[in-house]
PDB file of C-alpha atoms in Angstrom:
ATOM      1  CA  UNK A 220     -16.558-168.665-109.128  1.00 89.00           C
ATOM      2  CA  UNK A 221     -20.252-167.909-109.045  1.00 91.00           C
ATOM      3  CA  UNK A 222     -20.266-166.542-112.257  1.00 91.00           C
ATOM      4  CA  UNK A 223     -18.428-169.219-114.005  1.00 93.00           C
ATOM      5  CA  UNK A 224     -20.381-172.027-112.095  1.00 94.00           C
ATOM      6  CA  UNK A 225     -23.797-170.491-111.631  1.00 92.00           C
ATOM      7  CA  UNK A 226     -25.009-172.863-108.748  1.00 95.00           C
ATOM      8  CA  UNK A 227     -28.577-172.800-107.631  1.00 95.00           C
ATOM      9  CA  UNK A 228     -27.672-171.806-104.414  1.00 96.00           C
ATOM     10  CA  UNK A 229     -24.383-170.145-102.893  1.00 96.00           C
ATOM     11  CA  UNK A 230     -24.061-170.775 -98.905  1.00 95.00           C
ATOM     12  CA  UNK A 231     -22.287-167.403 -98.023  1.00 95.00           C
ATOM     13  CA  UNK A 232     -20.482-166.284 -95.019  1.00 93.00           C
ATOM     14  CA  UNK A 233     -20.457-162.482 -94.517  1.00 89.00           C
ATOM     15  CA  UNK A 234     -16.867-162.334 -92.885  1.00 84.00           C
ATOM     16  CA  UNK A 235     -14.767-163.464 -95.871  1.00 82.00           C
ATOM     17  CA  UNK A 236     -11.199-162.506 -95.877  1.00 81.00           C
ATOM     18  CA  UNK A 237     -10.857-161.137 -99.054  1.00 82.00           C
ATOM     19  CA  UNK A 238     -14.002-160.065-100.232  1.00 81.00           C
ATOM     20  CA  UNK A 239     -16.904-159.261 -97.953  1.00 84.00           C
ATOM     21  CA  UNK A 240     -19.652-161.457 -98.388  1.00 87.00           C
ATOM     22  CA  UNK A 241     -22.405-158.319 -98.875  1.00 85.00           C
ATOM     23  CA  UNK A 242     -19.760-157.328-101.750  1.00 86.00           C
ATOM     24  CA  UNK A 243     -20.408-160.761-103.270  1.00 89.00           C
ATOM     25  CA  UNK A 244     -23.987-160.334-103.238  1.00 88.00           C
ATOM     26  CA  UNK A 245     -23.938-156.728-104.767  1.00 86.00           C
ATOM     27  CA  UNK A 246     -21.895-158.425-107.460  1.00 87.00           C
ATOM     28  CA  UNK A 247     -24.220-161.203-107.816  1.00 88.00           C
ATOM     29  CA  UNK A 248     -27.263-158.711-108.142  1.00 85.00           C
ATOM     30  CA  UNK A 249     -25.227-156.488-110.531  1.00 86.00           C
ATOM     31  CA  UNK A 250     -24.559-159.294-112.798  1.00 89.00           C
ATOM     32  CA  UNK A 251     -28.268-160.656-112.708  1.00 87.00           C
ATOM     33  CA  UNK A 252     -27.003-164.179-111.877  1.00 89.00           C
ATOM     34  CA  UNK A 253     -29.704-166.840-111.287  1.00 90.00           C
ATOM     35  CA  UNK A 254     -27.947-168.015-108.029  1.00 94.00           C
ATOM     36  CA  UNK A 255     -30.000-167.982-104.718  1.00 94.00           C
ATOM     37  CA  UNK A 256     -27.938-166.775-101.864  1.00 95.00           C
ATOM     38  CA  UNK A 257     -28.291-168.458 -98.290  1.00 96.00           C
ATOM     39  CA  UNK A 258     -26.122-166.433 -95.666  1.00 95.00           C
ATOM     40  CA  UNK A 259     -24.626-168.853 -93.025  1.00 94.00           C
ATOM     41  CA  UNK A 260     -22.927-166.580 -90.562  1.00 90.00           C
ATOM     42  CA  UNK A 261     -22.286-165.858 -86.898  1.00 89.00           C
ATOM     43  CA  UNK A 262     -23.185-162.258 -87.478  1.00 86.00           C
ATOM     44  CA  UNK A 263     -26.673-161.532 -85.722  1.00 84.00           C
ATOM     45  CA  UNK A 264     -26.574-157.637 -85.644  1.00 80.00           C
ATOM     46  CA  UNK A 265     -29.695-156.072 -87.034  1.00 79.00           C
ATOM     47  CA  UNK A 266     -27.671-154.033 -89.818  1.00 76.00           C
ATOM     48  CA  UNK A 267     -26.280-157.090 -91.051  1.00 81.00           C
ATOM     49  CA  UNK A 268     -29.218-158.793 -91.344  1.00 83.00           C
ATOM     50  CA  UNK A 269     -31.200-156.164 -92.854  1.00 79.00           C
ATOM     51  CA  UNK A 270     -28.377-155.219 -95.264  1.00 81.00           C
ATOM     52  CA  UNK A 271     -27.948-158.790 -96.438  1.00 85.00           C
ATOM     53  CA  UNK A 272     -31.700-159.360 -97.132  1.00 82.00           C
ATOM     54  CA  UNK A 273     -31.825-156.076 -98.881  1.00 80.00           C
ATOM     55  CA  UNK A 274     -29.083-157.030-101.059  1.00 84.00           C
ATOM     56  CA  UNK A 275     -30.944-159.798-102.138  1.00 85.00           C
ATOM     57  CA  UNK A 276     -30.281-162.957 -99.724  1.00 90.00           C
ATOM     58  CA  UNK A 277     -32.823-165.449-100.244  1.00 91.00           C
ATOM     59  CA  UNK A 278     -32.113-166.851 -96.598  1.00 91.00           C
ATOM     60  CA  UNK A 279     -30.254-165.915 -93.464  1.00 92.00           C
ATOM     61  CA  UNK A 280     -29.097-168.714 -91.152  1.00 92.00           C
ATOM     62  CA  UNK A 281     -26.864-168.753 -87.912  1.00 92.00           C
ATOM     63  CA  UNK A 282     -23.852-170.888 -87.629  1.00 92.00           C
ATOM     64  CA  UNK A 283     -25.333-171.883 -84.291  1.00 92.00           C
ATOM     65  CA  UNK A 284     -28.314-173.645 -85.904  1.00 92.00           C
ATOM     66  CA  UNK A 285     -28.240-177.288 -86.280  1.00 93.00           C
ATOM     67  CA  UNK A 286     -27.688-179.488 -89.399  1.00 94.00           C
ATOM     68  CA  UNK A 287     -31.219-180.217 -89.973  1.00 94.00           C
ATOM     69  CA  UNK A 288     -31.767-176.294 -89.979  1.00 93.00           C
ATOM     70  CA  UNK A 289     -29.335-175.979 -92.530  1.00 95.00           C
ATOM     71  CA  UNK A 290     -30.883-178.742 -94.626  1.00 95.00           C
ATOM     72  CA  UNK A 291     -34.330-177.382 -94.346  1.00 92.00           C
ATOM     73  CA  UNK A 292     -33.079-173.725 -95.340  1.00 93.00           C
ATOM     74  CA  UNK A 293     -31.326-175.214 -98.285  1.00 94.00           C
ATOM     75  CA  UNK A 294     -34.270-176.775 -99.414  1.00 94.00           C
ATOM     76  CA  UNK A 295     -36.640-173.981 -98.762  1.00 91.00           C
ATOM     77  CA  UNK A 296     -34.282-171.457-100.515  1.00 92.00           C
ATOM     78  CA  UNK A 297     -33.592-173.857-103.478  1.00 93.00           C
ATOM     79  CA  UNK A 298     -37.185-174.362-103.942  1.00 91.00           C
ATOM     80  CA  UNK A 299     -37.691-170.687-104.503  1.00 88.00           C
ATOM     81  CA  UNK A 300     -38.721-169.776-100.826  1.00 86.00           C
ATOM     82  CA  UNK A 301     -37.082-167.417 -98.203  1.00 87.00           C
ATOM     83  CA  UNK A 302     -35.755-168.658 -95.022  1.00 88.00           C
ATOM     84  CA  UNK A 303     -34.786-166.527 -91.721  1.00 88.00           C
ATOM     85  CA  UNK A 304     -33.322-168.203 -88.641  1.00 89.00           C
ATOM     86  CA  UNK A 305     -36.029-168.322 -86.004  1.00 83.00           C
ATOM     87  CA  UNK A 306     -33.691-166.615 -83.588  1.00 82.00           C
ATOM     88  CA  UNK A 307     -33.321-163.725 -85.800  1.00 81.00           C
ATOM     89  CA  UNK A 308     -37.077-163.003 -85.896  1.00 68.00           C
ATOM     90  CA  UNK A 309     -36.535-160.345 -83.117  1.00 68.00           C
ATOM     91  CA  UNK A 310     -34.298-158.339 -85.583  1.00 68.00           C
ATOM     92  CA  UNK A 311     -37.536-157.165 -87.220  1.00 61.00           C
ATOM     93  CA  UNK A 312     -39.490-156.076 -84.256  1.00 57.00           C
ATOM     94  CA  UNK A 313     -40.807-152.548 -84.577  1.00 50.00           C
ATOM     95  CA  UNK A 314     -43.888-151.087 -83.923  1.00 41.00           C
ATOM     96  CA  UNK A 315     -46.302-152.606 -86.445  1.00 47.00           C
ATOM     97  CA  UNK A 316     -49.243-150.047 -86.892  1.00 48.00           C
ATOM     98  CA  UNK A 317     -51.909-151.939 -88.534  1.00 46.00           C
ATOM     99  CA  UNK A 318     -55.291-149.846 -89.295  1.00 55.00           C
ATOM    100  CA  UNK A 319     -56.863-153.177 -90.239  1.00 68.00           C
ATOM    101  CA  UNK A 320     -55.981-156.745 -89.334  1.00 81.00           C
ATOM    102  CA  UNK A 321     -55.024-159.379 -92.218  1.00 84.00           C
ATOM    103  CA  UNK A 322     -58.070-160.825 -93.646  1.00 85.00           C
ATOM    104  CA  UNK A 323     -58.396-164.758 -93.303  1.00 86.00           C
ATOM    105  CA  UNK A 324     -57.258-165.047 -97.080  1.00 91.00           C
ATOM    106  CA  UNK A 325     -54.291-163.002 -96.353  1.00 90.00           C
ATOM    107  CA  UNK A 326     -53.372-165.104 -93.565  1.00 87.00           C
ATOM    108  CA  UNK A 327     -53.610-167.971 -95.799  1.00 90.00           C
ATOM    109  CA  UNK A 328     -51.246-166.632 -98.373  1.00 92.00           C
ATOM    110  CA  UNK A 329     -48.883-165.421 -95.848  1.00 89.00           C
ATOM    111  CA  UNK A 330     -48.521-168.804 -94.478  1.00 85.00           C
ATOM    112  CA  UNK A 331     -48.092-170.380 -97.948  1.00 88.00           C
ATOM    113  CA  UNK A 332     -45.466-167.811 -98.565  1.00 86.00           C
ATOM    114  CA  UNK A 333     -43.776-168.706 -95.244  1.00 79.00           C
ATOM    115  CA  UNK A 334     -43.586-172.421 -96.457  1.00 78.00           C
ATOM    116  CA  UNK A 335     -41.838-171.206 -99.479  1.00 79.00           C
ATOM    117  CA  UNK A 336     -44.470-171.311-102.028  1.00 84.00           C
ATOM    118  CA  UNK A 337     -44.186-168.862-105.166  1.00 87.00           C
ATOM    119  CA  UNK A 338     -47.209-166.681-106.120  1.00 90.00           C
ATOM    120  CA  UNK A 339     -48.221-168.746-109.134  1.00 94.00           C
ATOM    121  CA  UNK A 340     -48.229-171.952-106.877  1.00 93.00           C
ATOM    122  CA  UNK A 341     -50.162-170.453-104.288  1.00 94.00           C
ATOM    123  CA  UNK A 342     -52.496-169.501-106.898  1.00 94.00           C
ATOM    124  CA  UNK A 343     -52.751-172.742-108.507  1.00 95.00           C
ATOM    125  CA  UNK A 344     -53.444-174.200-104.890  1.00 94.00           C
ATOM    126  CA  UNK A 345     -56.220-171.599-103.914  1.00 93.00           C
ATOM    127  CA  UNK A 346     -57.909-171.473-107.097  1.00 94.00           C
ATOM    128  CA  UNK A 347     -56.921-167.812-107.806  1.00 94.00           C
ATOM    129  CA  UNK A 348     -55.029-165.954-110.126  1.00 94.00           C
ATOM    130  CA  UNK A 349     -51.226-165.339-109.687  1.00 93.00           C
ATOM    131  CA  UNK A 350     -52.005-161.603-110.024  1.00 93.00           C
ATOM    132  CA  UNK A 351     -54.688-161.830-107.138  1.00 93.00           C
ATOM    133  CA  UNK A 352     -51.819-163.142-105.071  1.00 93.00           C
ATOM    134  CA  UNK A 353     -49.278-160.834-105.650  1.00 92.00           C
ATOM    135  CA  UNK A 354     -52.165-158.043-104.729  1.00 93.00           C
ATOM    136  CA  UNK A 355     -53.030-159.850-101.498  1.00 92.00           C
ATOM    137  CA  UNK A 356     -48.920-160.035-100.731  1.00 91.00           C
ATOM    138  CA  UNK A 357     -48.804-156.300-101.572  1.00 89.00           C
ATOM    139  CA  UNK A 358     -51.666-155.667 -98.956  1.00 89.00           C
ATOM    140  CA  UNK A 359     -50.199-157.789 -96.577  1.00 89.00           C
ATOM    141  CA  UNK A 360     -46.826-155.943 -96.432  1.00 86.00           C
ATOM    142  CA  UNK A 361     -48.500-152.475 -96.525  1.00 85.00           C
ATOM    143  CA  UNK A 362     -50.600-153.513 -93.350  1.00 84.00           C
ATOM    144  CA  UNK A 363     -47.778-154.921 -91.608  1.00 83.00           C
ATOM    145  CA  UNK A 364     -44.966-152.456 -92.673  1.00 80.00           C
ATOM    146  CA  UNK A 365     -42.875-155.114 -94.269  1.00 82.00           C
ATOM    147  CA  UNK A 366     -40.446-154.496 -96.984  1.00 78.00           C
ATOM    148  CA  UNK A 367     -39.705-158.016 -98.104  1.00 80.00           C
ATOM    149  CA  UNK A 368     -40.423-161.793 -98.238  1.00 81.00           C
ATOM    150  CA  UNK A 369     -37.859-162.343 -95.584  1.00 78.00           C
ATOM    151  CA  UNK A 370     -39.341-159.882 -93.254  1.00 79.00           C
ATOM    152  CA  UNK A 371     -42.618-161.592 -93.608  1.00 82.00           C
ATOM    153  CA  UNK A 372     -41.466-164.786 -92.944  1.00 78.00           C
ATOM    154  CA  UNK A 373     -39.831-163.319 -89.689  1.00 76.00           C
ATOM    155  CA  UNK A 374     -42.939-162.039 -88.874  1.00 75.00           C
ATOM    156  CA  UNK A 375     -44.860-165.477 -89.359  1.00 76.00           C
ATOM    157  CA  UNK A 376     -42.301-166.625 -87.059  1.00 72.00           C
ATOM    158  CA  UNK A 377     -42.920-164.323 -84.486  1.00 69.00           C
ATOM    159  CA  UNK A 378     -46.691-164.674 -84.662  1.00 69.00           C
ATOM    160  CA  UNK A 379     -46.243-168.501 -84.727  1.00 65.00           C
ATOM    161  CA  UNK A 380     -48.071-168.745 -87.781  1.00 68.00           C
TER     162      UNK A 380
END
C-alpha cells in the first residue's frame, strides 16, 4: 500500500499481525520511498526503539501518549523533523564522555534540530551555509557519541534544552 500510495507520513505499529513493522520499514528503505515513518507502538524496550530508528523511523511515539503529542509528532515528522516520545529519552542513556563541551553555536544548532528544522533552514535562519550547519551537526554527534538525529532529540529532551 505504501508503494502504491506513497503517503508523506506512515503511522506504523511494530506489532503487526502478518508483517512485522520493522520489516515494513526495511521494505520502505530498500525501495527508497520518500514516505517518512512515525512509529506508534506500545513497545518501549531499548532494542525496539534503537532498531526502529536505525531502520529509518523519523519518530517513535508511545500509544500511551496523548492526542496532542500525536498531532505534534505528526507535524514534526511531516515537516522533515524527528520526534521521540519524552518517556523514551532514558533509552539512550549511556555514559557520554565528552572531552570538550558543546559550543554556544552547537547548542543553538542542536536546539533548532530538536525543533525539526532542516540544515538548510537552520543555515538560512542563522546566516551561515548549509555545509557549516552539517559540520556543526557532525561535531555535536561526535562530542556526544550519538548516531542519528533521533538520539540527538532524545539527548535534548534529557538535557531539557
